[in-house]
mmCIF file of C-alpha atoms in Angstrom:
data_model
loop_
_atom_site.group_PDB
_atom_site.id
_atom_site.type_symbol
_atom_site.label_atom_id
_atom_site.label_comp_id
_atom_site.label_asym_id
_atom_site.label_seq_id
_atom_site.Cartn_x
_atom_site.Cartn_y
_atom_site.Cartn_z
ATOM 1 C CA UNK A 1 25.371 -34.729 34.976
ATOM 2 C CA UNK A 2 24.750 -32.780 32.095
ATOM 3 C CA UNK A 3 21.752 -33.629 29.191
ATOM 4 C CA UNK A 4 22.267 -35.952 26.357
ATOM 5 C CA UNK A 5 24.182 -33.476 23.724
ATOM 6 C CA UNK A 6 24.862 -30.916 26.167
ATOM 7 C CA UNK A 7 28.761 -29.666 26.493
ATOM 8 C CA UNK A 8 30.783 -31.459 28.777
ATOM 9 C CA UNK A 9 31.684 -28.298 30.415
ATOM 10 C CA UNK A 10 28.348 -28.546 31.993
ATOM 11 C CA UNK A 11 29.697 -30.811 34.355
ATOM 12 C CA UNK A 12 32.019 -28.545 35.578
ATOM 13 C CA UNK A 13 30.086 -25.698 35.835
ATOM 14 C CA UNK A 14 28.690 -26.769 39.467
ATOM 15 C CA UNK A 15 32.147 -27.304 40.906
ATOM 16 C CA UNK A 16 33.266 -23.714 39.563
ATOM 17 C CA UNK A 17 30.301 -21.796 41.404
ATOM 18 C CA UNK A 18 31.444 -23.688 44.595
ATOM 19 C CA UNK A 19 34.589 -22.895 44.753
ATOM 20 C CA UNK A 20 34.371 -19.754 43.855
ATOM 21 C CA UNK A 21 31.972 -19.270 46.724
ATOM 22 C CA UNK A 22 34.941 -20.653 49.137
ATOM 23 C CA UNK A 23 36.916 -18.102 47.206
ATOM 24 C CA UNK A 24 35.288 -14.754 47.724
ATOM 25 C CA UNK A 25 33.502 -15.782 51.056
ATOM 26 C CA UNK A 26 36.282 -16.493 52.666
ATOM 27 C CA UNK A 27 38.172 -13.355 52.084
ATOM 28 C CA UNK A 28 35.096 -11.220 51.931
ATOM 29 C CA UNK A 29 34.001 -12.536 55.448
ATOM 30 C CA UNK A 30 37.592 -12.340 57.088
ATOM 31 C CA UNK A 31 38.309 -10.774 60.402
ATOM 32 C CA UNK A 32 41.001 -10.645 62.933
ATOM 33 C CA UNK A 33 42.693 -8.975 65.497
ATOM 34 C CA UNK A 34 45.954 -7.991 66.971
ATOM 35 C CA UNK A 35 46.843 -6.139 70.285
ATOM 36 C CA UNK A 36 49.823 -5.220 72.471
ATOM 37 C CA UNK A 37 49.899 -4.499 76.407
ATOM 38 C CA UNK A 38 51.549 -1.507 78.222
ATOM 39 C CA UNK A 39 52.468 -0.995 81.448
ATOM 40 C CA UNK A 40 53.775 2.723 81.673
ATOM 41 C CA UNK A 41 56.109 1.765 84.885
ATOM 42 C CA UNK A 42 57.820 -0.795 85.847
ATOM 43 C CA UNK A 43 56.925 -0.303 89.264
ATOM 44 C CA UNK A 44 52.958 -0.128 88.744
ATOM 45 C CA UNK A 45 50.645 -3.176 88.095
ATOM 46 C CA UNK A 46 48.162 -1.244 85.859
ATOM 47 C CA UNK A 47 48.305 -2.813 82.417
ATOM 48 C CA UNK A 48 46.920 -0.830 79.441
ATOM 49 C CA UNK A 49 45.830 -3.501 76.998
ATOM 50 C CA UNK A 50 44.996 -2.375 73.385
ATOM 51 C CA UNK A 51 42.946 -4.473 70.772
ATOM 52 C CA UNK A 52 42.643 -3.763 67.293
ATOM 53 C CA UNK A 53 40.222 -5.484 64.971
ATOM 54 C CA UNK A 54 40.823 -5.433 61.421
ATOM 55 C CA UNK A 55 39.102 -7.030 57.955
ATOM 56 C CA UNK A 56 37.489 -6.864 54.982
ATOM 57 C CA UNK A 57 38.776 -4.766 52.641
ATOM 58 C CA UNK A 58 41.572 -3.838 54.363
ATOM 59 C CA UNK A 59 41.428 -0.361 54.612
ATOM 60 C CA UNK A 60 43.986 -0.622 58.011
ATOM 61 C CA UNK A 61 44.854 3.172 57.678
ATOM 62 C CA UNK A 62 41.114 4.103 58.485
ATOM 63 C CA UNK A 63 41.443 1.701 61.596
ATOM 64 C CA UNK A 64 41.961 3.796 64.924
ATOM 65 C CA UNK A 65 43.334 2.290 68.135
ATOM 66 C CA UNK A 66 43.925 4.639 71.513
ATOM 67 C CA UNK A 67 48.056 4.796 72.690
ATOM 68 C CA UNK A 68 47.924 5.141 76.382
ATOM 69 C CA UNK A 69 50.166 8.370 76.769
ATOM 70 C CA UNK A 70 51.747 7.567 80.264
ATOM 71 C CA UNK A 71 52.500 10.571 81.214
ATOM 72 C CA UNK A 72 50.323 12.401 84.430
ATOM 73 C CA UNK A 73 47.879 13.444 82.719
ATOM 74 C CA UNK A 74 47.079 9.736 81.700
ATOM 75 C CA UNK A 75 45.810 11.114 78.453
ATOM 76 C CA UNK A 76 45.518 8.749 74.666
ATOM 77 C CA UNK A 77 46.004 9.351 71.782
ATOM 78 C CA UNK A 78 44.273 7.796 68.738
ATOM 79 C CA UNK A 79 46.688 5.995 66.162
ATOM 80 C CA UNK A 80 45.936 4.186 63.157
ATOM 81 C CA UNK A 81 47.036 0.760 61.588
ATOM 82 C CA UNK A 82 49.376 1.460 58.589
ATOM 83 C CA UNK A 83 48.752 0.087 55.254
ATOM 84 C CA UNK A 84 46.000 -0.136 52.430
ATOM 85 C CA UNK A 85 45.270 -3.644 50.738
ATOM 86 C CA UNK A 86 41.774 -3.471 49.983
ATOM 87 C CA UNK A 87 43.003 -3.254 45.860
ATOM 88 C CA UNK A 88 43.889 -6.779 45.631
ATOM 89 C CA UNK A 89 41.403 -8.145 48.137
ATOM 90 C CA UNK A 90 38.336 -6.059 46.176
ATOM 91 C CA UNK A 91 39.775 -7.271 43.095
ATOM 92 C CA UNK A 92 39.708 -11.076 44.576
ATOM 93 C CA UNK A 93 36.455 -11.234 45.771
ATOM 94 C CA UNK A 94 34.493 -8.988 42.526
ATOM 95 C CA UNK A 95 36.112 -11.582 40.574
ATOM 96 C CA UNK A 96 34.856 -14.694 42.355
ATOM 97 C CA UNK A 97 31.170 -12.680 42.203
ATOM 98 C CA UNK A 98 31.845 -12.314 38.171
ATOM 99 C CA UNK A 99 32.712 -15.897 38.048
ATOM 100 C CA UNK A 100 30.096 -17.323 39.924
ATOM 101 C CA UNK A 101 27.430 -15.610 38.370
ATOM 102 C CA UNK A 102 28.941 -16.305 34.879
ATOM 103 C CA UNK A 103 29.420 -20.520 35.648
ATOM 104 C CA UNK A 104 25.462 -19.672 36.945
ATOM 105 C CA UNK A 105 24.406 -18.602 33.138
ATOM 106 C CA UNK A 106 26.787 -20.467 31.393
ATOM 107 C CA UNK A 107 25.344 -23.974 32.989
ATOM 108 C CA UNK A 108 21.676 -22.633 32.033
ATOM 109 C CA UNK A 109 22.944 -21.998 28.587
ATOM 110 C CA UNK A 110 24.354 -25.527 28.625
ATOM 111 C CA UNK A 111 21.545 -27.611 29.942
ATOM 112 C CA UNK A 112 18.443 -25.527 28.547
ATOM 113 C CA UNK A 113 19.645 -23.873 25.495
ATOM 114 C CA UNK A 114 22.397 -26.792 24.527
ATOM 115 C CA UNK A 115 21.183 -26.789 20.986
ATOM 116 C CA UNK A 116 21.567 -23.259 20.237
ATOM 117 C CA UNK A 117 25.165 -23.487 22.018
ATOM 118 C CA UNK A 118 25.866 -26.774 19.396
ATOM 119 C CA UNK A 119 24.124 -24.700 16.340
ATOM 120 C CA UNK A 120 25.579 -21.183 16.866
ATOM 121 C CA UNK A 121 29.545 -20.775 16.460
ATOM 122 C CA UNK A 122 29.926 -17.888 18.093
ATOM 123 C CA UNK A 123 28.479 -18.602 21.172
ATOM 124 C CA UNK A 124 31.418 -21.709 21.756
ATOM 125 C CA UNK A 125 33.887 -19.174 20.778
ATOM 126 C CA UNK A 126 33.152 -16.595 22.659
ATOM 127 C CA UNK A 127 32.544 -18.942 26.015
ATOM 128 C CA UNK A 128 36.163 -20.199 25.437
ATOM 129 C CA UNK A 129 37.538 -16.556 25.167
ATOM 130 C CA UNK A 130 35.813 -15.540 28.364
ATOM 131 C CA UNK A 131 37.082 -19.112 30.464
ATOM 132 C CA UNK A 132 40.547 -17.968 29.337
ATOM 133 C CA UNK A 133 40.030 -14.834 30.428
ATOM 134 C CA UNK A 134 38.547 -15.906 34.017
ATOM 135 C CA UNK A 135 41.910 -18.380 34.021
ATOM 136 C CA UNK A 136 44.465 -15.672 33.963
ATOM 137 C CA UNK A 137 42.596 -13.690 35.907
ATOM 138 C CA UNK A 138 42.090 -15.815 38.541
ATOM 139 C CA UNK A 139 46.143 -16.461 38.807
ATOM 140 C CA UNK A 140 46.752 -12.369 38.891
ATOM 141 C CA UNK A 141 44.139 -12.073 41.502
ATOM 142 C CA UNK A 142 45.352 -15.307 43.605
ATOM 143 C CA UNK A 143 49.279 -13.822 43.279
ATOM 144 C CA UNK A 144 47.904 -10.743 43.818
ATOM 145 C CA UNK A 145 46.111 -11.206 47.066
ATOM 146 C CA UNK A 146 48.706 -13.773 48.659
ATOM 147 C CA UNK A 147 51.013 -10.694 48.145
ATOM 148 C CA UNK A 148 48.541 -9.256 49.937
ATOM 149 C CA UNK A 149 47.920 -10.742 52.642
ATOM 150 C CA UNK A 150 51.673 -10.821 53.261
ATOM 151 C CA UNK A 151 51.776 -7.206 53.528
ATOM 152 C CA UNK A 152 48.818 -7.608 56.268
ATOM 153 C CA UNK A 153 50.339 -9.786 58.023
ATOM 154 C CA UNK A 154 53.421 -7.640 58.321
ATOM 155 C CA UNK A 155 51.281 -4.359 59.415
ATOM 156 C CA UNK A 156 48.381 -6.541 61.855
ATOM 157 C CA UNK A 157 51.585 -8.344 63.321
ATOM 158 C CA UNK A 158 52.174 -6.886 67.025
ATOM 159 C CA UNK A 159 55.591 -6.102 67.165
ATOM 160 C CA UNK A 160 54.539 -3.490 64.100
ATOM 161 C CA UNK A 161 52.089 -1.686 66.896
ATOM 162 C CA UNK A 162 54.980 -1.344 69.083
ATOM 163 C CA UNK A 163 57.285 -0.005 66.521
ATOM 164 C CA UNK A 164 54.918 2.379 65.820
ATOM 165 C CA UNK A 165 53.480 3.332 69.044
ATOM 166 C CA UNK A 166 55.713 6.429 70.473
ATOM 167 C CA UNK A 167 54.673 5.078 74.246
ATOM 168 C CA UNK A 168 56.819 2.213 73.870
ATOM 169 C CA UNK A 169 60.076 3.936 73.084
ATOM 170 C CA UNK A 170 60.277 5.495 76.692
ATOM 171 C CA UNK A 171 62.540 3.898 79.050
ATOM 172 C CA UNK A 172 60.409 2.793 81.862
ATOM 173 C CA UNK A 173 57.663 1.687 80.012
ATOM 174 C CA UNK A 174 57.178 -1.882 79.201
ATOM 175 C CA UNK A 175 55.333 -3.039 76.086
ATOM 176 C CA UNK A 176 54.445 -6.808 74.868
ATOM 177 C CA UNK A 177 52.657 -8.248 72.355
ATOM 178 C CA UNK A 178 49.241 -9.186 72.779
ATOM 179 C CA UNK A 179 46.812 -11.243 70.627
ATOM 180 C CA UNK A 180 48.529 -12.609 67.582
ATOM 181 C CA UNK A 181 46.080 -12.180 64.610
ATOM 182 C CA UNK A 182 44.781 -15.831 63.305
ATOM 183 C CA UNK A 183 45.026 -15.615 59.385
ATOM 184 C CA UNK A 184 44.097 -19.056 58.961
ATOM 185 C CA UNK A 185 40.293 -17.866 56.804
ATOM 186 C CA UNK A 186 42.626 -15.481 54.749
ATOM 187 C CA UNK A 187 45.402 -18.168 53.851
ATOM 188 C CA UNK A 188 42.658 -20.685 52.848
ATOM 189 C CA UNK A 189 41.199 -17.728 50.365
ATOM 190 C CA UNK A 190 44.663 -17.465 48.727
ATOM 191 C CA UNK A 191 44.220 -21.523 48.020
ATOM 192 C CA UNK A 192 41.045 -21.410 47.307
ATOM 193 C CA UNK A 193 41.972 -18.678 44.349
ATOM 194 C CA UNK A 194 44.918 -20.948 42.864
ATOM 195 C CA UNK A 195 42.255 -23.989 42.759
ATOM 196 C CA UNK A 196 40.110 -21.591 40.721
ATOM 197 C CA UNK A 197 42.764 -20.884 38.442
ATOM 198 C CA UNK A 198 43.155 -24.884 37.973
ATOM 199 C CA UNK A 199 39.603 -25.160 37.799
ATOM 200 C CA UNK A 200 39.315 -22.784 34.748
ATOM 201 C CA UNK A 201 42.294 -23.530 32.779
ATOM 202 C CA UNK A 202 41.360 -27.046 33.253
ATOM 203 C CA UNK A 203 37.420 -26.284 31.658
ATOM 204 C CA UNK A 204 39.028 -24.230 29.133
ATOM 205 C CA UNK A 205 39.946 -27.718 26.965
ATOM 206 C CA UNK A 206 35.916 -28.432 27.782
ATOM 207 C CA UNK A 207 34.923 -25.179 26.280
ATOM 208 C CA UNK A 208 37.619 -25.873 23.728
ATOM 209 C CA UNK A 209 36.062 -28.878 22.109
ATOM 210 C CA UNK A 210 33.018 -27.310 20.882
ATOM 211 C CA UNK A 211 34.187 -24.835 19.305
ATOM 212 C CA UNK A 212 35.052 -24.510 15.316
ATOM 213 C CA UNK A 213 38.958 -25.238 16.349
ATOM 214 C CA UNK A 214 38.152 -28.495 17.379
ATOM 215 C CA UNK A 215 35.391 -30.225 15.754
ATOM 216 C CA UNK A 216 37.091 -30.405 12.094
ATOM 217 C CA UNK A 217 39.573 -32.505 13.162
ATOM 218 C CA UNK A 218 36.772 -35.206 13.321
ATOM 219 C CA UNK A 219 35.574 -34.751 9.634
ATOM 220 C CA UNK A 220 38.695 -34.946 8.285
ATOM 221 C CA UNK A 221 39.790 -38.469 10.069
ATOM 222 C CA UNK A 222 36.277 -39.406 9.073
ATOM 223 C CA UNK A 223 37.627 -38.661 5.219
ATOM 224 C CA UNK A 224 40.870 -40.199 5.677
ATOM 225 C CA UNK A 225 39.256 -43.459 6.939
ATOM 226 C CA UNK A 226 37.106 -43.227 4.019
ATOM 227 C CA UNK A 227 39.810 -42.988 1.354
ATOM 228 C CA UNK A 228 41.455 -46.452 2.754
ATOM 229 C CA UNK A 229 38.688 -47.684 2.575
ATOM 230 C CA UNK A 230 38.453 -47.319 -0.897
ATOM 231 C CA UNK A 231 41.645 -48.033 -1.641
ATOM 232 C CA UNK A 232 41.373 -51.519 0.045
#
């Protein structure tokens, strides 16, 4: 609970560090990984099986994996994964840093300094420009990201190895998909970032009410009550 006289966003301030924690830890900290199996003959029982691990910030063209070559020689080759996301999962998790360090000075400012806040216009202004801000910027970066993550689960998936392993195109050898990425830390990210975007454009009506917008509206009932009074 906030101080006597302290904005009411204060209470909220808590709950928007926290969840912006689950935001950008839980895409920041995400790792997975996806792998096929080939056997180069039909007739053989040796079973080449490949295992890629991918993450954080999803740089997957930088991510090498070896391609059994099956020919005599027995040689590999080093591939890579296909795709670069790390712009909307950087932007995701910098913004849940921004925010969480802002709610951080914002509820100081709130419960130590809540008489300045009340005293000094601009500082309620201001405070309600930057929540807005966060707001929309949260629902870019959630869209954003879930796009995202889409697109990683299309490249990480591994019938996309096989499609773009040369091996597997040869007509005795056999290639199947392997470990099936879990994406369940990434999806919860993507909810997490919506619930920030609720979170702030919910505070912003906090934030709203004390600044210079909102608090005539009380004078001026406080005047009108006052005239029928009079004229009673």
């Amino acid at each position: 609970m906030s101080e006597p006289g302290a904005p009411a966003a204060g209470d909220k301030a808590p709950r928007l560090q926290l969840f912006a924690i689950f935001a950008f830890g839980a895409c920041g900290s995400f790792s997975g990984e996806t792998g096929v199996t080939v056997r180069c003959s039909s007739e053989t029982k040796e079973i080449s099986a490949i295992f890629v691990q991918f993450g954080y910030p999803f740089r997957l063209y930088q991510i090498p994996f070896e391609m059994p070559d099956c020919e005599e020689e027995s040689e590999t080759r080093t591939l890579h994964l296909i795709g670069d996301f790390s712009a909307p999962a950087e932007f995701f998790v910098t913004l849940g840093v921004f925010c969480f360090l802002y709610a951080m000075a914002a509820l100081v400012l709130y419960l130590r300094f809540h008489s300045l806040y009340s005293e000094n216009k601009k500082l309620p202004f201001a405070d309600f420009c930057v929540t807005v801000c966060f707001a929309f910027f949260w629902l870019v970066a959630a869209a954003a990201w879930g796009k995202g993550l889409t697109d990683v689960k299309a490249a990480t998936r591994p019938a996309s190895l096989i499609a773009a392993m040369g091996v597997c195109q040869g007509q005795e050898v056999v290639c199947n998909a392997g470990a099936t990425p879990a994406m369940g830390l990434a999806n919860i990210s993507v909810l997490f970032g919506f619930i920030n975007f609720l979170l702030w454009a919910g505070n912003c009506w906090f934030v709203l009410k004390e600044t210079s917008w909102h608090a005539p509206a009380a004078p001026r009932d406080s005047a009108a009550e006052q005239g029928a009074i009079d004229k009673q």
